[in-house]
CSV table of C-alpha atoms in Angstrom, one decimal:
chain,number,residue,atom,x,y,z
A,176,LEU,CA,155.7,26.3,105.2
A,177,VAL,CA,153.7,23.0,105.3
A,178,GLN,CA,151.7,20.9,103.1
A,179,THR,CA,148.2,20.1,103.3
A,180,TYR,CA,147.3,18.2,100.4
A,181,ALA,CA,149.8,17.1,98.3
A,182,HIS,CA,153.5,16.7,98.0
A,183,LEU,CA,152.7,15.1,102.0
A,184,GLU,CA,154.7,11.8,100.9
A,185,PHE,CA,156.9,12.1,103.8
A,186,ALA,CA,154.6,11.5,106.1
A,187,LEU,CA,151.8,9.3,104.2
A,188,SER,CA,154.8,6.5,103.4
A,189,HIS,CA,155.0,5.9,107.0
A,190,GLN,CA,152.0,2.4,107.3
A,191,GLU,CA,149.7,4.3,110.2
A,192,LEU,CA,148.6,6.5,108.1
A,193,ALA,CA,148.2,4.9,105.0
A,194,PRO,CA,144.1,4.9,106.1
A,195,LEU,CA,145.0,8.8,105.4
A,196,ARG,CA,145.7,8.1,101.3
A,197,GLU,CA,143.5,9.3,98.8
A,198,LYS,CA,144.4,5.2,97.7
A,199,PRO,CA,146.3,2.9,98.9
A,200,GLU,CA,149.3,2.2,97.4
A,201,LEU,CA,150.5,6.5,96.3
A,202,HIS,CA,151.8,8.0,98.7
A,203,ALA,CA,151.7,11.5,97.9
A,204,LYS,CA,148.1,13.0,98.7
A,205,ILE,CA,146.1,12.6,101.2
A,206,CYS,CA,141.6,12.2,100.2
A,207,ALA,CA,140.4,15.8,101.4
A,208,ARG,CA,137.4,14.0,101.4
A,209,LYS,CA,137.8,12.1,104.6
A,210,PRO,CA,137.8,14.2,107.9
A,211,GLU,CA,140.3,12.4,109.7
A,212,ALA,CA,142.6,13.3,107.4
A,213,VAL,CA,141.8,17.2,107.1
A,214,ALA,CA,142.2,17.1,111.2
A,215,PHE,CA,146.0,15.0,110.0
A,216,VAL,CA,146.7,18.3,108.5
A,217,LYS,CA,145.6,20.5,111.3
A,218,THR,CA,147.6,19.0,113.8
A,219,LEU,CA,150.9,19.5,111.8
A,220,LEU,CA,149.8,23.2,111.4
A,221,THR,CA,149.5,23.2,115.1
A,222,GLU,CA,152.3,21.6,116.1
A,223,VAL,CA,154.3,24.2,113.6
A,224,LEU,CA,152.5,27.2,114.8
A,225,ALA,CA,153.6,27.2,118.3
A,226,TYR,CA,156.9,28.0,117.4
A,227,HIS,CA,156.1,30.8,115.0
A,228,ARG,CA,153.3,33.1,117.1
A,229,GLU,CA,155.2,36.1,116.5
A,230,ASP,CA,154.9,35.5,112.5
A,231,ALA,CA,153.0,37.4,109.6
A,232,TYR,CA,152.4,34.6,107.3
A,233,PHE,CA,152.2,31.0,107.3
A,234,HIS,CA,152.1,29.2,103.7
A,235,LEU,CA,149.8,26.2,102.9
A,236,GLY,CA,151.1,24.7,100.2
A,237,GLY,CA,148.9,23.2,98.3
A,238,ASP,CA,150.8,23.3,94.8
A,239,GLU,CA,151.8,20.4,92.5
A,240,VAL,CA,147.8,18.9,93.2
A,241,TRP,CA,148.0,16.7,90.3
A,242,HIS,CA,145.5,14.3,90.6
A,243,THR,CA,142.3,15.2,92.5
A,244,ASP,CA,139.7,11.9,91.9
A,245,TRP,CA,141.6,8.2,92.8
A,246,CYS,CA,139.0,7.8,95.6
A,247,PRO,CA,135.7,6.6,94.2
A,248,ASP,CA,134.2,9.9,97.3
A,249,CYS,CA,136.6,12.3,95.3
A,250,GLN,CA,135.9,11.3,91.7
A,251,ALA,CA,132.5,11.4,92.5
A,252,ARG,CA,133.0,15.0,93.5
A,253,VAL,CA,135.4,16.3,90.8
A,254,ASP,CA,132.6,15.3,88.0
A,255,LEU,CA,129.9,17.4,90.3
A,256,VAL,CA,132.5,20.5,90.6
A,257,GLY,CA,135.8,20.1,89.2
A,258,PRO,CA,138.7,19.6,90.2
A,259,ILE,CA,140.3,23.7,90.4
A,260,GLN,CA,137.0,23.4,93.4
A,261,MET,CA,137.7,20.9,95.0
A,262,TRP,CA,140.5,21.8,95.4
A,263,ALA,CA,138.8,25.8,96.8
A,264,ASP,CA,137.0,23.6,98.7
A,265,HIS,CA,139.4,21.6,100.5
A,266,GLU,CA,142.2,24.8,101.6
A,267,THR,CA,139.4,26.9,101.8
A,268,PRO,CA,138.5,25.3,105.9
A,269,LEU,CA,142.5,25.7,106.0
A,270,ILE,CA,143.0,29.1,105.7
A,271,ARG,CA,140.4,30.5,108.0
A,272,PHE,CA,141.6,28.2,110.6
A,273,MET,CA,144.9,30.2,109.8
A,274,LEU,CA,143.0,33.3,109.6
A,275,GLU,CA,142.0,32.6,112.7
A,276,GLN,CA,145.3,32.1,114.7
A,277,GLY,CA,146.5,35.7,113.2
A,278,LYS,CA,148.0,34.6,110.5
A,279,ARG,CA,147.8,35.5,106.7
A,280,PRO,CA,147.4,32.5,105.0
A,281,ILE,CA,150.2,31.4,101.2
A,282,VAL,CA,149.0,29.4,98.7
A,283,TRP,CA,150.8,28.1,95.6
A,284,ASP,CA,149.1,29.0,92.3
A,285,ASP,CA,149.5,26.2,89.5
A,286,ILE,CA,145.7,24.8,90.5
A,287,PHE,CA,144.6,28.0,88.6
A,288,TRP,CA,147.1,27.8,85.9
A,289,LYS,CA,144.8,26.1,83.7
A,290,ASP,CA,142.1,29.2,84.4
A,291,PHE,CA,143.6,31.5,86.0
A,292,GLU,CA,140.4,33.4,86.1
A,293,SER,CA,138.6,30.6,88.0
A,294,VAL,CA,140.7,32.0,91.1
A,295,GLY,CA,137.5,34.5,91.8
A,296,ARG,CA,134.7,31.9,91.2
A,297,VAL,CA,135.6,29.1,94.3
A,298,GLY,CA,135.5,30.9,97.1
A,299,LEU,CA,138.8,31.7,99.0
A,300,PRO,CA,138.7,34.1,101.6
A,301,LYS,CA,140.2,37.5,99.8
A,302,GLU,CA,143.2,37.8,102.6
A,303,THR,CA,144.8,34.5,100.7
A,304,ILE,CA,148.0,35.7,99.0
A,305,LEU,CA,148.5,33.6,96.1
A,306,HIS,CA,152.3,32.6,95.4
A,307,ALA,CA,152.5,33.3,91.2
A,308,TRP,CA,155.7,30.8,90.2
A,309,ASN,CA,157.3,30.1,86.9
A,310,TYR,CA,160.8,29.2,86.4
A,311,ASN,CA,161.5,29.5,82.8
A,312,ILE,CA,160.8,32.6,82.0
A,313,THR,CA,162.7,35.0,81.7
A,314,SER,CA,161.8,38.3,79.3
A,315,LEU,CA,158.4,40.0,80.0
A,316,THR,CA,158.2,39.9,75.9
A,317,PRO,CA,156.3,36.5,75.0
A,318,SER,CA,157.8,33.4,74.3
A,319,LYS,CA,155.8,29.9,72.6
A,320,LYS,CA,159.8,29.1,74.2
A,321,GLU,CA,159.2,29.4,77.9
A,322,ASP,CA,155.0,29.3,78.2
A,323,GLY,CA,156.5,25.0,77.4
A,324,ASP,CA,156.8,22.9,80.0
A,325,LEU,CA,154.4,23.7,82.7
A,326,GLU,CA,155.1,22.1,85.8
A,327,LEU,CA,158.5,24.6,85.4
A,328,GLY,CA,155.5,27.2,85.6
A,329,GLY,CA,155.0,27.5,82.1
A,330,ALA,CA,151.0,28.8,82.0
A,331,GLY,CA,151.5,31.1,79.2
A,332,GLY,CA,150.5,34.9,79.3
A,333,VAL,CA,154.1,36.2,80.5
A,334,LEU,CA,152.1,36.3,84.4
A,335,LYS,CA,149.2,37.6,83.3
A,336,GLN,CA,148.1,36.0,85.9
A,337,VAL,CA,149.4,38.6,88.5
A,338,GLU,CA,147.2,40.8,86.9
A,339,ILE,CA,144.1,38.3,86.8
A,340,TYR,CA,144.4,37.6,91.1
A,341,ARG,CA,144.7,41.8,91.8
A,342,LYS,CA,141.5,42.1,89.2
A,343,ALA,CA,140.0,39.4,91.4
A,344,GLY,CA,140.5,41.1,95.6
A,345,PHE,CA,143.4,39.4,95.8
A,346,ASP,CA,147.9,39.8,97.1
A,347,SER,CA,150.1,37.8,95.4
A,348,VAL,CA,153.8,37.7,96.0
A,349,ALA,CA,156.3,36.3,93.6
A,350,ALA,CA,158.1,32.8,93.1
A,351,PRO,CA,161.5,32.5,90.7
A,352,CYS,CA,163.9,29.9,91.2
A,353,TYR,CA,167.7,29.6,92.3
A,354,ASN,CA,167.9,26.3,91.1
A,355,VAL,CA,166.0,22.5,90.3
A,356,GLY,CA,168.5,20.2,90.8
A,357,THR,CA,172.3,21.3,89.8
A,358,ILE,CA,175.0,21.1,91.6
A,359,PHE,CA,176.1,24.7,90.3
A,360,PRO,CA,173.4,27.2,90.3
A,361,ARG,CA,173.2,28.4,86.4
A,362,HIS,CA,173.5,31.4,87.6
A,363,ALA,CA,172.7,33.9,83.9
A,364,PHE,CA,169.3,32.0,84.3
A,365,SER,CA,168.3,31.7,87.1
A,366,MET,CA,168.8,35.8,87.5
A,367,ALA,CA,167.5,36.4,84.5
A,368,ASN,CA,164.1,34.9,85.9
A,369,THR,CA,164.8,36.3,89.4
A,370,ARG,CA,164.6,39.6,87.0
A,371,VAL,CA,161.3,39.0,85.4
A,372,TRP,CA,159.7,38.9,88.6
A,373,ALA,CA,162.0,41.9,90.0
A,374,GLN,CA,160.2,43.5,87.7
A,375,LYS,CA,156.8,42.1,88.2
A,376,ILE,CA,156.6,42.4,91.2
A,377,ARG,CA,156.2,47.2,90.3
A,378,SER,CA,154.4,46.4,87.2
A,379,GLY,CA,151.7,44.4,88.7
A,380,GLY,CA,151.3,45.4,92.3
A,381,MET,CA,152.8,42.5,94.0
A,382,LEU,CA,153.5,42.1,97.9
A,383,GLY,CA,157.2,41.1,97.3
A,384,MET,CA,159.0,38.0,96.5
A,385,PHE,CA,159.9,34.5,97.8
A,386,ASN,CA,163.5,33.3,95.8
A,387,THR,CA,163.2,29.0,96.0
A,388,ALA,CA,165.0,26.7,95.6
A,389,TRP,CA,164.1,23.0,95.3
A,390,ALA,CA,166.3,19.2,96.3
A,391,VAL,CA,169.3,21.5,96.8
A,392,PHE,CA,171.4,19.2,99.5
A,393,HIS,CA,173.8,18.7,97.7
A,394,MET,CA,174.2,22.3,96.1
A,395,PRO,CA,176.7,23.9,97.3
A,396,LEU,CA,175.6,27.5,100.2
A,397,GLN,CA,178.4,30.0,99.0
A,398,THR,CA,176.3,29.9,95.1
A,399,MET,CA,173.2,29.9,97.4
A,400,ASN,CA,174.9,32.9,99.0
A,401,LEU,CA,175.4,34.0,95.7
A,402,GLN,CA,171.8,34.7,94.5
A,403,VAL,CA,170.7,35.3,97.7
A,404,ALA,CA,172.5,38.6,97.4
A,405,ALA,CA,172.0,39.0,94.1
A,406,THR,CA,168.3,38.6,94.5
A,407,GLY,CA,168.0,41.0,96.9
A,408,ALA,CA,170.5,43.5,94.4
A,409,LEU,CA,167.1,42.4,92.1
A,410,CYS,CA,163.9,43.6,94.3
A,411,ALA,CA,166.6,47.4,95.1
A,412,ASP,CA,166.6,48.1,91.9
A,413,PRO,CA,165.7,45.0,88.3
A,414,ASP,CA,168.0,47.4,86.3
A,415,ALA,CA,171.2,46.2,89.1
A,416,PRO,CA,173.6,45.0,86.7
A,417,LEU,CA,175.1,41.6,87.9
A,418,ASP,CA,177.9,40.8,85.8
A,419,ALA,CA,181.3,39.2,85.7
A,420,ALA,CA,182.4,42.0,87.6
A,421,TRP,CA,179.7,42.3,89.9
A,422,GLN,CA,179.9,38.4,91.0
A,423,GLU,CA,183.4,38.3,91.4
A,424,ARG,CA,183.6,41.4,93.7
A,425,TRP,CA,180.8,39.2,96.0
A,426,PHE,CA,183.2,36.4,96.2
A,427,GLU,CA,186.4,38.2,96.8
A,428,GLN,CA,184.3,40.0,99.4
A,429,GLU,CA,183.0,36.6,101.1
A,430,PHE,CA,186.1,34.4,101.0
A,431,GLY,CA,188.8,37.1,101.1
A,432,GLY,CA,190.9,35.5,98.1
A,433,PRO,CA,191.2,36.0,94.7
A,434,ALA,CA,188.3,35.7,92.1
A,435,ARG,CA,189.1,36.5,89.2
A,436,GLY,CA,188.0,34.5,86.2
A,437,LEU,CA,185.5,32.4,88.8
A,438,ALA,CA,181.7,33.6,87.2
A,439,ASP,CA,182.1,32.6,83.8
A,440,ALA,CA,184.0,29.1,86.0
A,441,MET,CA,180.6,29.1,87.8
A,442,GLU,CA,178.8,29.6,84.2
A,443,THR,CA,181.1,26.5,82.9
A,444,LEU,CA,180.7,24.4,85.8
A,445,GLY,CA,176.6,23.9,85.7
A,446,SER,CA,176.3,24.0,81.5
A,447,MET,CA,175.7,20.1,80.1
A,448,TRP,CA,173.0,19.7,82.9
A,449,GLU,CA,170.0,18.8,80.9
A,450,ILE,CA,170.1,16.2,77.9
A,451,PRO,CA,166.2,15.9,76.9
A,452,ALA,CA,164.9,12.8,77.6
A,453,PRO,CA,161.0,13.3,76.4
A,454,GLU,CA,159.6,9.9,76.3
A,455,TYR,CA,160.4,9.8,80.6
A,456,GLY,CA,158.8,13.9,81.2
A,457,ARG,CA,162.0,15.2,82.4
A,458,PRO,CA,165.8,15.2,81.3
A,459,PHE,CA,169.2,13.8,81.9
A,460,THR,CA,170.9,14.7,84.8
A,461,PRO,CA,175.1,14.1,83.5
A,462,LEU,CA,176.0,13.5,87.2
A,463,VAL,CA,176.5,10.2,88.7
A,464,TRP,CA,174.1,11.7,91.2
A,465,GLY,CA,171.0,14.2,89.7
A,466,TYR,CA,168.2,14.3,91.6
A,467,MET,CA,165.9,15.0,88.4
A,468,ASN,CA,167.0,11.4,86.9
A,469,MET,CA,164.4,10.3,89.8
A,470,VAL,CA,161.9,9.4,86.4
A,471,PHE,CA,164.1,6.6,85.3
A,472,HIS,CA,163.9,5.4,88.6
A,473,TYR,CA,159.9,4.6,88.1
A,474,PRO,CA,158.7,2.2,86.0
A,475,GLY,CA,155.3,4.8,84.7
A,476,ARG,CA,158.4,7.1,84.4
A,477,HIS,CA,157.1,10.8,85.3
A,478,LYS,CA,153.7,9.7,85.1
A,479,ASP,CA,155.0,7.3,88.5
A,480,ARG,CA,156.8,10.3,90.1
A,481,GLN,CA,154.0,12.3,90.2
A,482,ARG,CA,151.9,9.7,91.7
A,483,PHE,CA,154.4,8.3,93.9
A,484,GLY,CA,155.2,11.3,95.5
A,485,ALA,CA,158.6,13.4,94.4
A,486,TYR,CA,160.7,11.8,96.8
A,487,PRO,CA,161.5,7.9,97.7
A,488,ARG,CA,159.4,6.3,100.3
A,489,ASN,CA,162.7,3.9,101.0
A,490,TRP,CA,166.5,5.7,99.2
A,491,ASN,CA,168.2,2.2,99.8
A,492,GLU,CA,165.3,0.3,96.9
A,493,VAL,CA,167.0,2.7,95.0
A,494,ASP,CA,169.6,1.4,92.0
A,495,PHE,CA,171.6,4.1,91.0
A,496,THR,CA,173.3,2.8,89.2
A,497,ALA,CA,170.3,1.4,86.5
A,498,ILE,CA,169.6,5.0,86.1
A,499,TYR,CA,172.5,6.2,85.4
A,500,ARG,CA,172.4,3.3,82.5
A,501,LYS,CA,169.1,4.1,81.2
A,502,GLY,CA,170.0,8.5,81.1
A,503,VAL,CA,173.3,7.4,79.5
A,504,GLU,CA,171.2,5.4,76.7
A,505,VAL,CA,168.5,7.5,76.3
A,506,SER,CA,171.4,10.0,75.7
A,507,ARG,CA,173.1,7.6,72.9
A,508,ALA,CA,169.7,7.5,70.9
A,509,PHE,CA,169.7,11.8,71.3
A,510,PRO,CA,168.1,12.4,67.7
A,511,ASP,CA,171.0,15.1,66.8
A,512,ARG,CA,173.8,13.2,68.8
A,513,ALA,CA,176.9,15.5,66.7
A,514,ARG,CA,175.2,17.9,68.2
A,515,LEU,CA,175.3,16.7,72.1
A,516,ASN,CA,179.1,15.8,70.9
A,517,ARG,CA,179.9,18.9,70.0
A,518,GLU,CA,178.7,20.5,72.9
A,519,LEU,CA,180.8,17.6,75.5
A,520,ASP,CA,184.0,18.0,73.2
A,521,GLU,CA,183.3,21.8,74.4
A,522,ARG,CA,182.2,21.9,77.8
A,523,LEU,CA,185.1,19.2,78.2
A,524,ALA,CA,188.3,21.8,76.8
A,525,ALA,CA,186.6,24.6,79.1
A,526,PHE,CA,186.1,22.8,82.7
A,527,PRO,CA,189.9,22.7,83.6
A,528,ARG,CA,190.0,26.6,83.5
A,529,ALA,CA,187.2,26.5,85.3
A,530,VAL,CA,188.3,23.7,87.8
A,531,ALA,CA,191.4,26.3,88.0
A,532,ALA,CA,189.5,28.9,89.1
A,533,VAL,CA,188.0,27.4,92.2
A,534,GLU,CA,191.1,26.4,93.1
A,535,ALA,CA,192.9,29.2,93.3
A,536,LEU,CA,189.8,30.8,95.3
A,537,ALA,CA,190.1,27.8,97.5
A,538,ALA,CA,194.0,28.3,97.8
A,539,GLY,CA,194.5,32.6,98.8
A,540,ALA,CA,190.9,32.3,101.0
A,541,THR,CA,191.2,34.4,103.7
A,542,ARG,CA,188.0,33.6,105.6
A,543,ARG,CA,185.2,30.5,105.6
A,544,ARG,CA,188.1,28.3,104.1
A,545,ASP,CA,186.3,25.0,104.3
A,546,GLU,CA,183.9,26.3,102.3
A,547,ALA,CA,186.2,27.5,99.5
A,548,ARG,CA,187.4,24.2,99.4
A,549,LEU,CA,184.0,22.1,99.6
A,550,LEU,CA,183.9,24.6,96.6
A,551,ALA,CA,186.4,23.4,94.7
A,552,VAL,CA,185.7,19.2,95.3
A,553,LEU,CA,182.6,19.9,93.9
A,554,ALA,CA,184.0,21.6,91.1
A,555,ARG,CA,186.5,18.4,90.2
A,556,LEU,CA,184.2,16.8,91.0
A,557,LYS,CA,181.7,18.2,87.9
A,558,GLY,CA,184.6,17.7,85.8
A,559,LEU,CA,185.0,14.5,86.7
A,560,SER,CA,181.6,13.2,85.7
A,561,LEU,CA,181.2,15.5,83.1
A,562,ARG,CA,184.5,13.3,81.8
A,563,LEU,CA,182.4,9.8,83.2
A,564,PHE,CA,179.8,10.7,80.7
A,565,ALA,CA,181.4,11.6,77.2
A,566,HIS,CA,183.4,8.3,78.1
A,567,LEU,CA,180.2,6.6,78.7
């Protein structure tokens, strides 16, 4: 995957590439109206292509283009044709370029969420594969609650875009999510999300699934591997039981040691992840460091995060203590403080047992011992983080 429109702060934050930005002070997105910016993207694509000649597919990204009208030239074009056509006019030549390389191009589908039907009107080549993502949905039964968070895929209609894309002549692939930032995954939720998509790839005639994970550089690989295995099981059989017994058998095979109580332990350790903070646009994560807490770093909160990019230009400029203090203050002002306190007390009571289960795995492991020990260390740290949050 190479980004081709937004999420380019990794490149555009360099001063020598500043002229390619749509707006000088914003680092996340190129100006699609500048030929030199498009040429730069093609350079990135060509560099990566050189190492992937045998691959059948190439992902061109294109997600979360939250704004298409930051410069006067782009604004004039958007006023004339609209943001979806603006996006398509930029991506289509890159899609054709990739087709010329013998690749089947893939793009994220969120630009179409506000008007699914527009996919057939904007001139995308029919060989394009739409990567349809929704990280909220856990049932094919309509639910207003699951359609709420647009950033995480709550586009409404219970994945109806799949049928619309197919009717318009486009193939699609599914994108559920393993994890969007927790140290321990919310396995039950993420696998319910994956199961729904496993059902949809059959009923919707989709090509298949790429499960996704974001901001997981601080997440234990072993727990990710559990979800990789679970995804395979669900793609083979959407009705596959992924209950506690299934999970614990997997851990026993992986580490060659006892895994009694480990499924419940993982769920406990993944809990208390989100404290609602509506005024900031994203919840607070009661970890001393949490990627999703970056919204507290920006003066303009979530809107600034969208403007400047998902990752800061300089991590050394981020005051994580200040971020954490803001999150604690928001939590103190939580409307239903009594309920939050009860949940904290319940988790604090359950955490020692969960940590002990992981430590037992580490002590009895006969394979991947270092990984098992790391898992135990992270379990202890998660418990300490929750105690610290409760104390503050």
